[in-house]
Short mmCIF file of C-alpha atoms and ligand atoms in Angstrom, two decimals:
data_model
loop_
_atom_site.label_atom_id
_atom_site.label_comp_id
_atom_site.label_asym_id
_atom_site.label_seq_id
_atom_site.Cartn_x
_atom_site.Cartn_y
_atom_site.Cartn_z
CA MET A 1 0.00 0.00 0.00
CA ILE A 2 1.21 3.49 -0.82
CA SER A 3 0.40 6.02 1.89
CA ARG A 4 0.19 9.78 1.78
CA ILE A 5 3.31 11.89 2.29
CA LYS A 6 4.12 12.75 5.92
CA GLY A 7 2.65 16.09 6.94
CA THR A 8 -0.06 16.08 4.24
CA HIS A 9 -3.68 15.06 4.70
CA ASP A 10 -6.67 13.84 2.74
CA LEU A 11 -9.70 16.00 3.37
CA LEU A 12 -12.58 13.59 2.89
CA ASP A 13 -15.26 16.03 3.99
CA VAL A 14 -14.76 19.54 2.64
CA LYS A 15 -17.85 21.15 4.21
CA LEU A 16 -15.97 23.03 6.94
CA PHE A 17 -13.06 23.90 4.65
CA ASN A 18 -15.45 25.37 2.08
CA LEU A 19 -17.47 27.20 4.73
CA ILE A 20 -14.33 29.01 5.93
CA VAL A 21 -13.06 29.83 2.45
CA ASP A 22 -16.50 30.90 1.18
CA GLN A 23 -17.12 33.15 4.19
CA ALA A 24 -13.65 34.66 3.84
CA LYS A 25 -14.23 35.34 0.13
CA HIS A 26 -17.58 36.94 0.91
CA LEU A 27 -15.98 39.15 3.56
CA LEU A 28 -13.10 40.16 1.29
CA GLN A 29 -15.39 41.01 -1.58
CA ASN A 30 -17.37 43.22 0.83
CA TYR A 31 -14.17 45.04 1.69
CA HIS A 32 -13.52 45.43 -2.05
CA PHE A 33 -10.61 43.01 -2.46
CA SER A 34 -10.25 41.06 -5.72
CA GLU A 35 -9.13 37.48 -5.97
CA ILE A 36 -5.93 36.49 -7.78
CA ILE A 37 -4.21 33.14 -8.38
CA THR A 38 -0.43 32.92 -8.64
CA PRO A 39 1.63 29.80 -9.43
CA ILE A 40 2.53 27.16 -6.87
CA LEU A 41 5.95 26.93 -8.53
CA GLU A 42 8.24 29.93 -8.03
CA PRO A 43 11.99 30.57 -8.34
CA ILE A 44 13.68 29.93 -5.00
CA GLU A 45 15.47 33.24 -5.39
CA LEU A 46 12.15 35.00 -4.69
CA TYR A 47 12.09 33.57 -1.15
CA LYS A 48 15.82 33.82 -0.50
CA ARG A 49 15.60 37.53 -1.13
CA SER A 50 12.28 38.23 0.55
CA LEU A 51 12.09 35.94 3.57
CA GLY A 52 15.83 36.07 4.29
CA LEU A 53 18.53 33.41 4.16
CA GLU A 54 18.59 32.96 7.92
CA THR A 55 14.86 32.35 8.37
CA ASP A 56 13.73 28.81 9.21
CA ILE A 57 11.63 28.69 6.02
CA VAL A 58 14.50 29.39 3.64
CA SER A 59 17.27 27.66 5.56
CA LYS A 60 15.43 24.41 6.37
CA GLU A 61 11.91 24.15 5.01
CA MET A 62 11.91 24.64 1.24
CA PHE A 63 10.60 21.93 -1.07
CA ILE A 64 12.90 22.11 -4.08
CA VAL A 65 11.32 20.76 -7.26
CA SER A 66 14.05 21.12 -9.84
CA SER A 67 17.21 22.97 -10.65
CA GLU A 68 18.26 23.74 -14.17
CA ASN A 69 20.25 26.50 -15.88
CA GLU A 70 20.95 28.12 -12.54
CA GLU A 71 17.24 28.47 -11.80
CA THR A 72 16.06 26.49 -8.80
CA ILE A 73 12.31 26.04 -8.65
CA CYS A 74 10.50 25.44 -5.37
CA LEU A 75 6.98 24.94 -4.07
CA ARG A 76 5.84 28.28 -2.64
CA PRO A 77 6.13 28.42 1.18
CA GLU A 78 4.01 31.59 1.47
CA ALA A 79 2.13 33.97 -0.81
CA THR A 80 3.25 37.53 -0.03
CA ALA A 81 6.50 37.51 -2.00
CA ALA A 82 4.71 36.02 -5.03
CA THR A 83 1.95 38.64 -4.83
CA MET A 84 4.54 41.40 -4.78
CA ARG A 85 6.37 39.70 -7.67
CA ALA A 86 3.11 39.71 -9.64
CA PHE A 87 2.51 43.39 -8.83
CA LEU A 88 5.97 44.36 -10.10
CA GLU A 89 6.01 41.94 -13.06
CA HIS A 90 2.67 43.17 -14.42
CA SER A 91 3.42 46.85 -13.67
CA ILE A 92 0.15 47.17 -11.78
CA GLN A 93 -0.81 50.79 -11.31
CA SER A 94 -3.58 50.43 -8.71
CA ASN A 95 -3.13 52.53 -5.65
CA PRO A 96 -3.66 50.50 -3.56
CA TRP A 97 -3.91 47.02 -5.11
CA LYS A 98 -6.27 45.16 -2.75
CA VAL A 99 -6.01 41.45 -3.51
CA PHE A 100 -6.40 38.06 -1.91
CA SER A 101 -5.61 34.48 -2.86
CA CYS A 102 -6.48 31.06 -1.47
CA GLY A 103 -4.45 27.94 -1.99
CA PRO A 104 -1.83 25.47 -0.83
CA LEU A 105 1.57 26.33 0.59
CA PHE A 106 4.48 23.99 1.39
CA ARG A 107 6.93 24.00 4.28
CA HIS A 108 9.17 21.10 5.26
CA GLU A 109 8.45 21.46 8.98
CA ARG A 110 8.25 18.72 11.62
CA PRO A 111 4.56 17.78 11.41
CA GLN A 112 2.37 18.03 14.49
CA LYS A 113 -1.16 19.15 15.37
CA GLY A 114 -1.87 22.24 13.28
CA ARG A 115 1.51 22.11 11.56
CA TYR A 116 1.64 20.45 8.17
CA ARG A 117 3.97 20.26 5.21
CA GLN A 118 1.14 21.15 2.84
CA PHE A 119 -1.50 23.52 4.17
CA ASN A 120 -3.87 26.18 2.85
CA GLN A 121 -3.97 29.89 3.48
CA VAL A 122 -6.26 32.77 2.71
CA ASN A 123 -3.71 35.46 1.98
CA ILE A 124 -4.68 39.14 1.89
CA GLU A 125 -2.56 42.04 0.68
CA ILE A 126 -2.98 45.81 0.38
CA ILE A 127 -0.13 46.67 -1.95
CA ASN A 128 1.07 50.18 -2.78
CA SER A 129 -0.18 52.19 0.18
CA SER A 130 1.76 53.60 3.09
CA ALA A 131 -1.37 54.74 4.96
CA ILE A 132 -1.51 53.38 8.50
CA ALA A 133 -5.29 53.49 8.01
CA HIS A 134 -4.90 50.37 5.86
CA ASP A 135 -3.10 48.52 8.67
CA ILE A 136 -5.96 49.51 10.96
CA GLN A 137 -8.65 48.48 8.49
CA LEU A 138 -6.98 45.14 7.76
CA ILE A 139 -6.62 44.24 11.44
CA THR A 140 -10.17 45.37 12.20
CA MET A 141 -11.59 43.37 9.30
CA LEU A 142 -9.81 40.22 10.50
CA GLU A 143 -10.86 40.79 14.10
CA ARG A 144 -14.51 41.15 13.04
CA PHE A 145 -14.27 38.02 10.88
CA PHE A 146 -12.72 35.83 13.57
CA GLY A 147 -15.12 37.34 16.12
CA GLN A 148 -18.04 36.21 13.95
CA ILE A 149 -16.93 32.65 13.31
CA LEU A 150 -14.98 31.88 16.51
CA LYS A 151 -16.07 32.59 20.05
CA ARG A 152 -14.86 36.09 20.84
CA ASP A 153 -13.08 35.00 24.01
CA SER A 154 -11.24 32.12 22.32
CA PHE A 155 -8.62 34.23 20.57
CA ALA A 156 -6.46 37.26 21.17
CA LEU A 157 -4.59 39.76 19.01
CA ALA A 158 -0.86 40.27 19.66
CA LEU A 159 0.59 43.48 18.25
CA ASN A 160 4.04 45.01 17.89
CA PHE A 161 5.72 47.78 15.92
CA LEU A 162 9.15 47.21 14.36
CA GLY A 163 9.82 50.74 13.07
CA CYS A 164 11.38 51.55 9.71
CA TYR A 165 14.64 50.18 8.28
CA ASN A 166 16.78 52.89 9.96
CA ASP A 167 15.05 52.30 13.30
CA ARG A 168 15.86 48.62 13.11
CA GLN A 169 19.48 49.28 12.19
CA SER A 170 20.00 51.45 15.26
CA PHE A 171 17.95 49.12 17.47
CA LYS A 172 20.16 46.18 16.49
CA GLY A 173 23.07 47.92 18.29
CA ILE A 174 20.96 48.40 21.42
CA LEU A 175 19.84 44.77 21.32
CA GLN A 176 23.40 43.60 20.74
CA ASN A 177 24.55 45.35 23.94
CA PHE A 178 21.71 43.74 25.88
CA LEU A 179 22.51 40.27 24.51
CA ILE A 180 26.19 40.66 25.34
CA SER A 181 25.21 41.43 28.93
CA ILE A 182 23.34 38.11 29.21
CA GLN A 183 25.25 35.95 26.74
CA ASP A 184 26.40 33.40 29.35
CA GLN A 185 22.77 32.42 29.85
CA LEU A 186 21.69 32.22 26.18
CA CYS A 187 21.14 28.97 24.27
CA SER A 188 23.55 28.05 21.48
CA GLN A 189 20.94 28.92 18.80
CA CYS A 190 20.50 32.41 20.17
CA LEU A 191 24.25 32.97 20.20
CA ILE A 192 24.25 32.13 16.46
CA ARG A 193 21.20 34.32 15.81
CA LYS A 194 22.88 37.18 17.69
CA GLU A 195 25.60 37.17 15.05
CA LYS A 196 23.62 36.27 11.93
CA ASN A 197 20.13 37.78 12.27
CA ILE A 198 19.82 39.41 15.62
CA MET A 199 16.04 40.13 15.68
CA ARG A 200 15.39 36.37 15.28
CA VAL A 201 16.50 35.77 18.89
CA PHE A 202 12.96 36.68 19.93
CA ASP A 203 11.64 33.62 18.03
CA CYS A 204 13.57 31.28 20.37
CA LYS A 205 11.42 28.53 21.89
CA ASN A 206 13.77 28.07 24.87
CA GLN A 207 11.98 29.10 28.09
CA THR A 208 15.14 30.45 29.74
CA CYS A 209 15.88 32.69 26.76
CA GLN A 210 12.26 33.86 26.61
CA ALA A 211 12.35 34.75 30.33
CA LEU A 212 15.50 36.81 29.71
CA TYR A 213 13.95 38.57 26.72
CA ALA A 214 11.11 39.82 28.92
CA GLN A 215 13.69 42.37 30.13
CA ALA A 216 15.04 43.12 26.63
CA PRO A 217 14.86 46.62 25.15
CA GLN A 218 11.67 47.06 23.11
CA ILE A 219 11.95 48.26 19.53
CA ALA A 220 8.63 50.13 19.60
CA GLN A 221 10.20 52.41 22.27
CA HIS A 222 13.20 53.13 20.02
CA VAL A 223 11.63 54.32 16.76
CA CYS A 224 11.93 57.65 14.92
CA ALA A 225 9.39 60.44 15.40
CA SER A 226 7.28 59.60 12.34
CA CYS A 227 7.15 55.86 13.23
CA ALA A 228 6.29 56.75 16.82
CA LEU A 229 3.34 58.77 15.53
CA GLU A 230 2.13 55.86 13.38
CA TRP A 231 2.49 53.42 16.27
CA GLN A 232 0.43 55.78 18.42
CA GLN A 233 -2.24 56.18 15.69
CA LEU A 234 -2.40 52.43 15.24
CA GLN A 235 -3.04 51.79 18.93
CA GLU A 236 -5.45 54.71 19.37
CA GLN A 237 -7.57 53.91 16.34
CA LEU A 238 -7.77 50.20 17.10
CA SER A 239 -8.98 51.09 20.59
CA LEU A 240 -11.47 53.54 19.10
CA LEU A 241 -12.81 50.71 16.94
CA SER A 242 -13.02 48.46 20.05
CA VAL A 243 -10.40 46.07 18.70
CA SER A 244 -8.63 44.76 21.78
CA PHE A 245 -4.99 43.85 21.41
CA ASN A 246 -2.01 42.90 23.57
CA TYR A 247 1.22 44.76 22.95
CA LYS A 248 3.81 41.98 22.57
CA PRO A 249 7.30 43.51 22.32
CA GLN A 250 8.89 40.14 21.44
CA LEU A 251 6.69 39.62 18.38
CA VAL A 252 8.97 39.86 15.31
CA ARG A 253 7.35 37.17 13.07
CA GLY A 254 9.38 34.49 11.34
CA LEU A 255 9.89 36.25 8.00
CA ASP A 256 12.46 38.97 7.35
CA TYR A 257 10.41 41.29 5.15
CA TYR A 258 8.41 42.97 7.91
CA ASP A 259 8.74 46.49 9.19
CA LYS A 260 6.48 48.75 11.30
CA THR A 261 3.19 46.95 12.13
CA VAL A 262 3.30 43.21 12.94
CA PHE A 263 0.49 41.18 14.45
CA GLU A 264 -0.79 37.68 15.13
CA PHE A 265 -4.15 36.29 16.08
CA ILE A 266 -3.54 33.54 18.61
CA SER A 267 -5.56 30.92 20.43
CA ASP A 268 -4.78 28.57 23.32
CA ASN A 269 -6.85 25.86 21.65
CA LEU A 270 -4.25 25.02 18.99
CA GLY A 271 -1.68 23.09 21.01
CA ALA A 272 1.87 24.24 20.38
CA GLN A 273 0.84 26.24 17.28
CA THR A 274 -0.75 29.25 18.88
CA ALA A 275 -1.04 31.57 15.87
CA PHE A 276 -3.73 31.01 13.27
CA CYS A 277 -3.26 34.30 11.44
CA GLY A 278 -0.25 36.55 11.04
CA GLY A 279 0.72 39.61 9.11
CA GLY A 280 2.19 43.05 9.01
CA ARG A 281 3.71 45.79 6.90
CA TYR A 282 6.50 45.11 4.43
CA ASP A 283 7.47 48.46 2.87
CA ALA A 284 10.97 47.36 1.84
CA LEU A 285 10.04 44.11 0.08
CA PRO A 286 10.26 45.49 -3.50
CA GLN A 287 13.85 46.63 -2.83
CA GLN A 288 14.68 43.17 -1.44
CA LEU A 289 13.38 41.76 -4.74
CA GLY A 290 15.62 44.09 -6.72
CA SER A 291 13.09 46.76 -7.70
CA ASP A 292 13.76 50.47 -7.28
CA GLN A 293 10.02 51.20 -7.00
CA GLN A 294 8.62 52.37 -3.67
CA VAL A 295 5.71 50.02 -2.96
CA PRO A 296 4.76 50.21 0.71
CA SER A 297 2.33 47.41 1.58
CA VAL A 298 0.59 45.56 4.37
CA GLY A 299 -1.05 42.13 4.51
CA ALA A 300 -1.90 39.02 6.47
CA ALA A 301 -2.67 35.35 6.01
CA PHE A 302 -4.62 32.82 8.00
CA GLY A 303 -4.28 29.06 7.88
CA VAL A 304 -7.49 27.31 6.84
CA GLU A 305 -6.53 24.07 8.66
CA ARG A 306 -5.83 25.94 11.91
CA LEU A 307 -9.22 27.67 11.73
CA MET A 308 -10.77 24.25 11.08
CA LEU A 309 -9.14 22.92 14.25
CA LEU A 310 -10.64 25.80 16.20
CA LEU A 311 -14.08 25.31 14.68
CA GLU A 312 -14.34 21.50 14.77
CA PRO A 313 -15.57 21.37 18.41
CA HIS A 314 -18.39 23.82 17.53
CA LEU A 315 -19.72 22.27 14.32
CA ASN A 316 -23.31 22.17 15.59
CA GLN A 317 -23.27 25.96 16.10
CA LEU A 318 -22.27 26.66 12.51
CA THR A 319 -24.70 27.34 9.71
CA PHE A 320 -23.76 25.35 6.62
CA PRO A 321 -25.33 26.10 3.24
CA VAL A 322 -28.49 24.04 2.74
CA GLN A 323 -27.83 20.98 0.57
CA PRO A 324 -30.23 20.46 -2.36
CA ALA A 325 -32.83 17.69 -1.93
CA LEU A 326 -31.44 14.34 -3.11
CA HIS A 327 -33.46 12.13 -5.49
CA VAL A 328 -32.43 8.50 -5.82
CA ILE A 329 -33.62 6.42 -8.77
CA ILE A 330 -34.03 2.73 -7.90
CA PRO A 331 -34.37 0.41 -10.93
CA PHE A 332 -35.65 -2.98 -9.74
CA THR A 333 -33.84 -5.07 -12.38
CA GLN A 334 -31.29 -4.75 -15.15
CA GLU A 335 -34.23 -4.13 -17.51
CA GLN A 336 -35.03 -0.77 -15.90
CA GLN A 337 -31.46 0.53 -15.77
CA ARG A 338 -31.51 2.09 -19.23
CA LEU A 339 -34.71 3.94 -18.41
CA ALA A 340 -33.22 5.00 -15.05
CA LEU A 341 -30.24 6.60 -16.81
CA LEU A 342 -32.55 8.41 -19.25
CA LEU A 343 -34.68 9.79 -16.41
CA ALA A 344 -31.57 10.82 -14.44
CA ASP A 345 -30.27 12.69 -17.49
CA GLU A 346 -33.53 14.61 -17.74
CA MET A 347 -33.47 15.40 -14.03
CA HIS A 348 -29.85 16.61 -14.08
CA ALA A 349 -30.70 18.88 -17.01
CA ALA A 350 -33.48 20.32 -14.82
CA ASN A 351 -30.97 20.94 -11.97
CA LEU A 352 -32.37 18.28 -9.68
CA CYS A 353 -29.75 16.57 -7.50
CA THR A 354 -30.07 12.93 -8.59
CA ASP A 355 -28.26 9.65 -8.05
CA VAL A 356 -28.99 6.27 -9.67
CA PHE A 357 -28.44 2.91 -8.01
CA VAL A 358 -26.98 0.51 -10.57
CA GLU A 359 -25.58 -2.19 -8.30
CA GLY A 360 -28.61 -4.46 -8.58
CA ASP A 361 -29.23 -4.99 -4.83
CA SER A 362 -32.65 -5.94 -3.52
CA VAL A 363 -35.19 -3.09 -3.53
CA LYS A 364 -35.35 -3.24 0.26
CA SER A 365 -31.61 -2.77 0.69
CA MET A 366 -31.53 -0.02 -1.96
CA LEU A 367 -34.25 1.84 -0.05
CA ARG A 368 -32.27 1.42 3.18
CA LYS A 369 -29.20 2.80 1.43
CA ALA A 370 -31.18 5.77 0.04
CA ASN A 371 -32.43 6.50 3.53
CA LYS A 372 -28.91 6.41 4.93
CA MET A 373 -27.77 8.84 2.24
CA GLY A 374 -30.49 11.28 3.35
CA ALA A 375 -32.50 11.01 0.10
CA ARG A 376 -35.61 13.19 0.05
CA PHE A 377 -37.34 11.10 -2.63
CA ALA A 378 -36.79 7.56 -3.92
CA LEU A 379 -37.98 6.99 -7.50
CA LEU A 380 -38.96 3.33 -7.83
CA LEU A 381 -38.82 1.81 -11.30
CA GLY A 382 -40.22 -1.74 -11.39
CA PRO A 383 -41.46 -3.76 -14.38
CA ASP A 384 -45.04 -2.43 -13.86
CA GLU A 385 -43.94 1.23 -13.84
CA HIS A 386 -41.69 0.51 -16.83
CA THR A 387 -44.58 -0.81 -18.92
CA ALA A 388 -47.01 1.91 -17.84
CA ARG A 389 -44.38 4.68 -18.36
CA GLU A 390 -44.72 5.68 -14.76
CA VAL A 391 -42.51 6.13 -11.67
CA MET A 392 -43.41 5.38 -8.07
CA VAL A 393 -42.23 8.45 -6.08
CA LYS A 394 -41.64 7.62 -2.43
CA ASP A 395 -41.39 10.52 0.01
CA MET A 396 -38.60 9.38 2.34
CA VAL A 397 -39.69 11.74 5.11
CA ASP A 398 -43.36 10.82 5.55
CA GLY A 399 -43.26 7.45 3.74
CA THR A 400 -46.13 8.30 1.33
CA GLN A 401 -45.99 7.07 -2.30
CA GLU A 402 -47.45 8.53 -5.48
CA THR A 403 -47.48 7.18 -9.00
CA ILE A 404 -46.43 9.83 -11.52
CA HIS A 405 -46.29 9.63 -15.30
CA GLN A 406 -42.66 9.76 -16.48
CA ALA A 407 -43.39 12.77 -18.70
CA ASP A 408 -44.61 14.75 -15.66
CA LEU A 409 -41.84 13.65 -13.28
CA VAL A 410 -39.56 16.71 -13.47
CA MET A 411 -42.44 19.14 -13.08
CA PHE A 412 -43.82 17.15 -10.13
CA LEU A 413 -40.43 17.05 -8.33
CA LYS A 414 -39.80 20.72 -9.02
CA SER A 415 -43.13 21.56 -7.37
CA LYS A 416 -41.95 19.69 -4.26
CA ASN A 417 -38.56 21.52 -3.98
P1 HAM B 501 2.83 32.98 8.47
O1 HAM B 501 2.69 33.44 9.88
O2 HAM B 501 4.06 32.23 8.13
O3 HAM B 501 2.68 34.25 7.58
O4 HAM B 501 1.59 32.08 8.09
C1 HAM B 501 0.28 32.56 8.25
C2 HAM B 501 -0.62 31.45 8.78
O5 HAM B 501 -0.49 30.28 7.96
C3 HAM B 501 -0.26 30.96 10.18
O6 HAM B 501 -0.80 31.81 11.16
C4 HAM B 501 -0.92 29.59 10.18
O7 HAM B 501 -2.31 29.70 10.42
C5 HAM B 501 -0.71 29.11 8.75
N1 HAM B 501 0.47 28.23 8.69
C6 HAM B 501 1.76 28.56 8.58
N2 HAM B 501 2.54 27.47 8.55
C7 HAM B 501 1.73 26.40 8.67
C8 HAM B 501 1.91 24.98 8.69
N3 HAM B 501 3.12 24.43 8.58
N4 HAM B 501 0.82 24.19 8.83
C9 HAM B 501 -0.43 24.72 8.92
N5 HAM B 501 -0.66 26.06 8.88
C10 HAM B 501 0.39 26.89 8.76
C11 HAM B 501 2.77 34.26 6.21
O8 HAM B 501 2.75 33.28 5.52
C12 HAM B 501 2.78 35.66 5.64
N6 HAM B 501 2.96 35.55 4.18
C13 HAM B 501 1.50 36.39 5.99
C14 HAM B 501 1.45 37.76 5.40
C15 HAM B 501 0.68 38.15 4.35
N7 HAM B 501 2.14 38.80 5.79
C16 HAM B 501 1.85 39.84 5.02
N8 HAM B 501 0.97 39.45 4.14
#
């Protein structure tokens, strides 16, 4: 037997998945975002430049597909860099370009609850706008969305502000001095991060390091005057909109393209994976990709599987779209099968949800099966009905039966729907 690849899953019931994606699409269309689709295959260079060589994703988690003529192709690990690539490649002029995409992403992580090697995101970007109002609107929209579908007290919003490029350059010196003062107590990973990509120390999972970082200098307190004003506006306006948030000075996010606003929606009900949505501003990404265009942008993505994990215990409180009534045609013998297929064809053309049993079981067991499938009507086709050009329509809810002429069948069933 061949089994599925570690860290991937078969989704045999897509109701919840579709509910989340459909509701997200509805929300995003209401906020005037348009949907785009970008390739799953991208040049690895896109992620090396955007996410950073020292990030976990680029250094350990890429799925490489092929390498030829100096171009290494990988499965996309996230969607922001590709969306920015598309903006630049197609010389999009929109100001801002409000887009979203849904689809699979790939990261070679150690699989565990809520952490997969192939997973799906709804990814939202507001490209080409420096207005802090867009950060505020994006966060508010997400907070309203999660508040609607999750219990309001089951998640929290963590917020931080990383300042602009210059702020981070000067903060790195301040952080370096702090880390030197505690370096005897740091884990080996943090000592490496301190040299290679200093802000990443805050991502450390080691409890001792995290306890030490509680006393670390906070970047939001060391930003320039214009960033300080934006940070203040962000907090004030979110409060004004009743969006509660926790200032989390250690939140830097695992990708190197962020500056200024960063945030995560987190829940205690996800095991070790606490974040189900993350995002922030990435004003310098175009320069990282080699463009000289100024394209300040902000965005976020949430994991569909992580939202599913949060919603699974509350399935009975969710409203799923009503399924169309199912009609099952039951031919008694081989003789009636041809007629059954003809009738089904007519019913499908009339948009009636119809299935035909062709396995030749006893009528009793076919009726039991139809009942189990939740059929609304069973259409019985025996030799008598065949000869008389009729169908016996059995109402599976009240058990009543009616004989209908085959020519009137569609109209009759339509009148019942
Ligand atoms: P991210 O925090 O890496 O951000 O991923 C966003 C969300 O994707 C996570 O909060 C989680 O729900 C889901 N996710 C990530 N990795 C996995 C995994 N291995 N298994 C299951 N779910 C996972 C980004 O990807 C950024 N591109 C978000 C963004 C958009 N920033 C600006 N614009």
